[in-house]
Amino acid sequence: MDRKTSVLDTCAALIRDPVGLGRQDARRVLHDHGPVLLLIAMASAAIFGGVVGTYRGGLQLLYASIKLPLLWVVPVLVTLPAVRAFHRVCGIEVNYGQVALAVLVGCARSALLLAVASPALWLLFSVNVDYHWAILVLCGTVLASGAVGLATVARVLPGSGATKVLANTLAALAVGVVVAQSGWVLRPFVARPRADVAFLRPVESNVFASTMASLRSARGRYDGWDARPEGLLATPPALAKETP
Amino acid sequence: MNDVVHLPALWIGIGATYLAVGATVAWVLGHRGVRSAVAVSALGCWPLLLPLLSAGPPPSASGPLCDRIDRCAEDLHSTMSDPRAESVVVVEDLDELVADLHRADQRLGMVDALVVDVRTSSGDAPGLAALLAARARAAGEVEAVLQGMVELRLSIGLRSLAGNSVPVQERLCDLRARLGALDEITEFDVGRTS
């Protein structure tokens, strides 16, 4: 791609030929197109967040527009070294620049797909779909576009055979876990129509404990829902009692 | 009371450390002459842009005369769009000429990289002298076109004083034709040496 390509040209390259974009000289592409790719990722995720926020409306629209880009970009920044480490452990020689570019291209492409899916989601939310169905559709959309992003990263990064499959599976697991917990910390995205709007809920329990509680509930055991504050960023119990 | 201080301090500590690293990376990148958009992006997303910190200027698809071409084009554009230059229309031909110049410059950059690569691996290989001669001629033509752009600016200035007519569009077409002839000269050189 030429140095002076427009945002639309970069979007077209992300959709049509992400591998061609991601396999160029990493330092040059990061220098020439890095800000545009970041802009595409953030803006697309913000558009999707805005649509998600329409389920509750009001201030939630703004909150979700701010939180979705964070959910899409922060886990990518956190897991970059892990993605490279998994490839190196599997014997695939890959430098940090290649990983950074591949992850950035994958992130921007998946965010772009979220923006593309936004009108359909908006239509669905506009017909007063049930809250739980709204959550499920949101998760499905995020999972589908995230899978496309991870597949793009796998295609861009070098390697072949079983080692490549193993390295990318491990990388996908690492990214998936961080995205899941980030989503848990940043919730709510889809607020109940009659619920109070809040930017963040108190940090309590974690996504995995909540998933286990859901599985128990599915088997008819309705215990384990007494979520307690956990983790470094959680409010300490003593403080939580003091807080009105 | 310690608990009350503990929570915000942790949040602020993590955030401040992240931003401090981002500011440092942005500052270093800024001093290396990268685009301001890249430096600003590094404030928030520095982990993605760390590869740009490795030694050497950021590699680019542009050639050795890229900055001079941009400067000449900008100067000529500002002269043509100056309201005191009396209705000199900024024509699309200028953009096309600049695009042609950048293409020629990129070819020069590619040849320079090739020469360095060949010299490192094989020393003075046969045919290298012919390539260097062709490169020198091509660079000379690009320089001549850049000089022509400077002369065109002077002509526009003269016109505003003396009222002479300056066929801007024709002059730009001449410069483009000169660049177009560069390809023919290169083909001729290649045919003669092969």
Coordinates of C-alpha atoms in Angstrom, one line a residue, chain A residues 2-4 25 27-28 30-33 35 38 73 76-77 80 96-97 100 103-104 232-236 238-239 242, chain B residues 3-4 7 10-11 18 34-35 37-38 41 44-45 47-48 50-52 54-62 70 106:
Chain A
D2 CA 1.1 3.5 -0.7
R3 CA 2.0 5.8 2.2
K4 CA -0.8 8.2 1.5
D25 CA 7.6 -4.9 6.5
R27 CA 8.1 -1.4 11.1
R28 CA 7.1 0.4 7.9
L30 CA 3.3 0.3 11.8
H31 CA 4.8 3.7 11.0
D32 CA 2.8 4.5 7.9
H33 CA -0.6 2.9 8.8
P35 CA -2.5 5.2 13.6
L38 CA -5.9 2.0 15.6
V73 CA -8.0 -3.0 22.3
V76 CA -4.7 -7.1 22.7
L77 CA -2.1 -4.8 24.3
L80 CA 1.0 -9.3 22.9
Y96 CA 7.9 -8.6 18.2
G97 CA 7.1 -6.3 15.2
A100 CA 2.4 -6.4 16.8
V103 CA -2.4 -8.5 16.2
L104 CA -3.2 -4.9 15.1
L232 CA -6.5 -6.5 43.1
L233 CA -9.0 -3.9 41.9
A234 CA -11.9 -5.1 43.9
T235 CA -13.3 -2.9 46.7
P236 CA -12.2 -4.4 50.1
A238 CA -14.7 -3.4 55.0
L239 CA -14.7 -0.4 52.6
E242 CA -18.8 1.7 54.7
Chain B
D3 CA -8.2 1.0 52.7
V4 CA -9.9 4.1 51.4
L7 CA -8.0 1.5 46.0
L10 CA -3.7 1.3 42.9
W11 CA -5.8 2.4 40.0
Y18 CA 1.2 3.0 31.8
V34 CA 8.2 9.9 13.1
R35 CA 4.9 11.4 12.2
A37 CA 0.0 10.8 14.6
V38 CA 2.3 7.8 15.4
S41 CA -0.9 6.9 19.2
G44 CA -2.2 5.1 24.6
C45 CA -1.1 2.1 22.6
P47 CA 2.9 -1.8 23.3
L48 CA 1.9 -2.0 19.7
L50 CA 7.5 -0.6 20.5
P51 CA 9.0 -2.1 17.3
L52 CA 9.5 1.5 16.0
S54 CA 14.5 -0.3 17.4
A55 CA 17.6 1.4 15.9
G56 CA 17.5 3.4 12.7
P57 CA 15.0 5.6 11.2
P58 CA 11.6 4.1 10.4
P59 CA 11.9 2.3 7.0
S60 CA 9.7 3.7 4.3
A61 CA 8.6 2.8 0.9
S62 CA 9.7 6.3 -0.3
D70 CA 7.2 17.0 -0.9
Q106 CA 10.6 4.9 -5.0

